Amino acid sequence: MTILLVEDDEVDVMNVKRAFKKNNISNKLVVAQNGLEALALLRSSNAENPRPRIVLLDLNMPKMGGIEFLKEIRQDPELSSLSVFVMTTSNEDSDKIDAFNLNVAGYILKPLSMDRFIAAVSTLNSYWTLCEYPE
């Protein structure tokens, strides 16, 4: 199963990749640097490049932020069922409320220590390993 990481910070991208490696997660990870790029990627999927089923989403990005991205995918019948986990530095209640009102599966605060981040990614791996998705 392919996972989409929507993140504009290269250090955070590297941290996610490192956490995947430490947890022996072999899922393909595709990176988009903002919401617009992520939408284009999701909407252009095909047999050779299957659509990711899980999205790890930062909220604070240029061009199209995470909340705008969530609103867009929740209105799109082809994308509305994606499992989205927010991974952000925003501890604002308004962001948490907006995200959960848009049906996110979880909200993870950065920066965690690397050990806590690796543990958080391990928990995510358990989630998507246990879930059954339709073909």
Short mmCIF file of C-alpha atoms in Angstrom, two decimals:
data_model
loop_
_atom_site.label_atom_id
_atom_site.label_comp_id
_atom_site.label_asym_id
_atom_site.label_seq_id
_atom_site.Cartn_x
_atom_site.Cartn_y
_atom_site.Cartn_z
CA MET A 1 0.00 0.00 0.00
CA THR A 2 1.33 3.41 -1.01
CA ILE A 3 1.45 6.24 1.53
CA LEU A 4 1.39 9.92 0.56
CA LEU A 5 3.37 12.37 2.69
CA VAL A 6 2.29 15.98 2.13
CA GLU A 7 5.12 17.99 3.65
CA ASP A 8 7.11 21.03 2.52
CA ASP A 9 9.95 20.79 5.06
CA GLU A 10 12.82 18.60 3.83
CA VAL A 11 14.02 17.88 7.39
CA ASP A 12 10.57 16.56 8.30
CA VAL A 13 10.50 14.45 5.11
CA MET A 14 13.86 12.96 6.11
CA ASN A 15 12.58 12.31 9.65
CA VAL A 16 9.56 10.42 8.30
CA LYS A 17 11.80 8.35 6.03
CA ARG A 18 14.13 7.64 8.96
CA ALA A 19 11.18 6.60 11.16
CA PHE A 20 9.93 4.30 8.39
CA LYS A 21 13.37 2.70 8.14
CA LYS A 22 13.70 2.28 11.94
CA ASN A 23 10.28 0.59 12.00
CA ASN A 24 11.07 -1.60 8.98
CA ILE A 25 8.13 -0.10 7.09
CA SER A 26 8.51 -1.04 3.47
CA ASN A 27 5.40 0.72 2.14
CA LYS A 28 6.10 2.96 -0.81
CA LEU A 29 6.24 6.59 0.35
CA VAL A 30 5.35 9.31 -2.15
CA VAL A 31 6.05 12.94 -1.22
CA ALA A 32 4.14 16.05 -2.29
CA GLN A 33 5.31 19.47 -1.13
CA ASN A 34 1.88 21.10 -0.80
CA GLY A 35 -1.83 20.45 -1.12
CA LEU A 36 -2.02 21.33 -4.81
CA GLU A 37 0.78 18.93 -5.69
CA ALA A 38 -0.87 16.23 -3.55
CA LEU A 39 -4.24 16.69 -5.27
CA ALA A 40 -2.63 16.44 -8.70
CA LEU A 41 -0.84 13.26 -7.67
CA LEU A 42 -3.99 11.70 -6.21
CA ARG A 43 -6.10 12.60 -9.22
CA SER A 44 -3.57 11.28 -11.75
CA SER A 45 -3.19 7.81 -10.27
CA ASN A 46 -3.43 4.84 -12.61
CA ALA A 47 -2.62 1.11 -12.73
CA GLU A 48 1.13 1.80 -12.82
CA ASN A 49 0.93 4.42 -10.04
CA PRO A 50 -1.89 3.36 -7.73
CA ARG A 51 -3.56 5.98 -5.57
CA PRO A 52 -2.22 6.11 -2.00
CA ARG A 53 -4.80 5.06 0.60
CA ILE A 54 -3.15 6.81 3.53
CA VAL A 55 -2.05 10.44 3.73
CA LEU A 56 0.34 11.93 6.28
CA LEU A 57 -0.46 15.63 6.16
CA ASP A 58 1.26 18.76 7.41
CA LEU A 59 -1.08 21.72 7.93
CA ASN A 60 1.23 24.70 7.38
CA MET A 61 2.32 24.67 3.74
CA PRO A 62 2.58 27.13 0.85
CA LYS A 63 0.11 27.28 -2.07
CA MET A 64 -2.52 25.09 -0.39
CA GLY A 65 -2.40 24.32 3.31
CA GLY A 66 -3.55 21.14 5.00
CA ILE A 67 -7.04 22.26 6.01
CA GLU A 68 -7.77 23.47 2.45
CA PHE A 69 -6.47 20.14 1.14
CA LEU A 70 -8.71 18.23 3.55
CA LYS A 71 -11.77 20.23 2.48
CA GLU A 72 -10.98 19.51 -1.17
CA ILE A 73 -10.55 15.74 -0.78
CA ARG A 74 -13.60 15.36 1.46
CA GLN A 75 -15.74 16.96 -1.30
CA ASP A 76 -14.30 14.68 -3.99
CA PRO A 77 -16.15 11.32 -4.21
CA GLU A 78 -13.00 9.63 -5.56
CA LEU A 79 -10.83 10.83 -2.66
CA SER A 80 -13.21 11.26 0.26
CA SER A 81 -12.47 7.86 1.81
CA LEU A 82 -8.72 8.41 2.17
CA SER A 83 -7.34 7.89 5.68
CA VAL A 84 -5.59 11.10 6.68
CA PHE A 85 -3.28 11.59 9.64
CA VAL A 86 -2.23 15.15 10.42
CA MET A 87 1.42 15.57 11.46
CA THR A 88 1.98 19.23 12.33
CA THR A 89 3.58 21.74 14.67
CA SER A 90 0.20 23.44 15.17
CA ASN A 91 -1.14 22.96 18.67
CA GLU A 92 -4.03 25.37 17.99
CA ASP A 93 -7.42 24.08 19.11
CA SER A 94 -8.99 25.62 15.99
CA ASP A 95 -6.71 23.52 13.74
CA LYS A 96 -7.50 20.36 15.73
CA ILE A 97 -11.24 21.06 15.55
CA ASP A 98 -11.08 21.83 11.82
CA ALA A 99 -9.07 18.67 11.15
CA PHE A 100 -11.34 16.37 13.15
CA ASN A 101 -14.44 17.97 11.62
CA LEU A 102 -12.91 16.96 8.27
CA ASN A 103 -12.69 13.36 9.44
CA VAL A 104 -8.96 12.89 10.06
CA ALA A 105 -7.91 9.56 11.54
CA GLY A 106 -5.43 11.20 13.92
CA TYR A 107 -3.59 14.39 14.86
CA ILE A 108 0.10 14.09 15.78
CA LEU A 109 2.11 17.05 17.05
CA LYS A 110 5.66 17.75 15.85
CA PRO A 111 8.35 18.17 16.99
CA LEU A 112 8.48 15.02 18.99
CA SER A 113 11.82 13.68 20.08
CA MET A 114 13.09 11.30 17.41
CA ASP A 115 12.38 8.33 19.71
CA ARG A 116 8.78 9.48 20.27
CA PHE A 117 8.39 10.19 16.57
CA ILE A 118 9.59 6.68 15.70
CA ALA A 119 7.10 5.28 18.23
CA ALA A 120 4.28 7.38 16.71
CA VAL A 121 5.11 6.07 13.22
CA SER A 122 5.17 2.52 14.62
CA THR A 123 1.64 3.06 15.93
CA LEU A 124 0.55 4.35 12.51
CA ASN A 125 2.08 1.27 10.91
CA SER A 126 0.06 -0.94 13.27
CA TYR A 127 -3.08 0.93 12.26
CA TRP A 128 -2.69 0.59 8.52
CA THR A 129 -1.42 -3.00 8.81
CA LEU A 130 -4.53 -4.01 10.74
CA CYS A 131 -7.03 -2.19 8.53
CA GLU A 132 -8.71 -4.01 5.69
CA TYR A 133 -9.17 -1.88 2.60
CA PRO A 134 -11.40 -2.74 -0.37
CA GLU A 135 -9.65 -3.60 -3.60
#
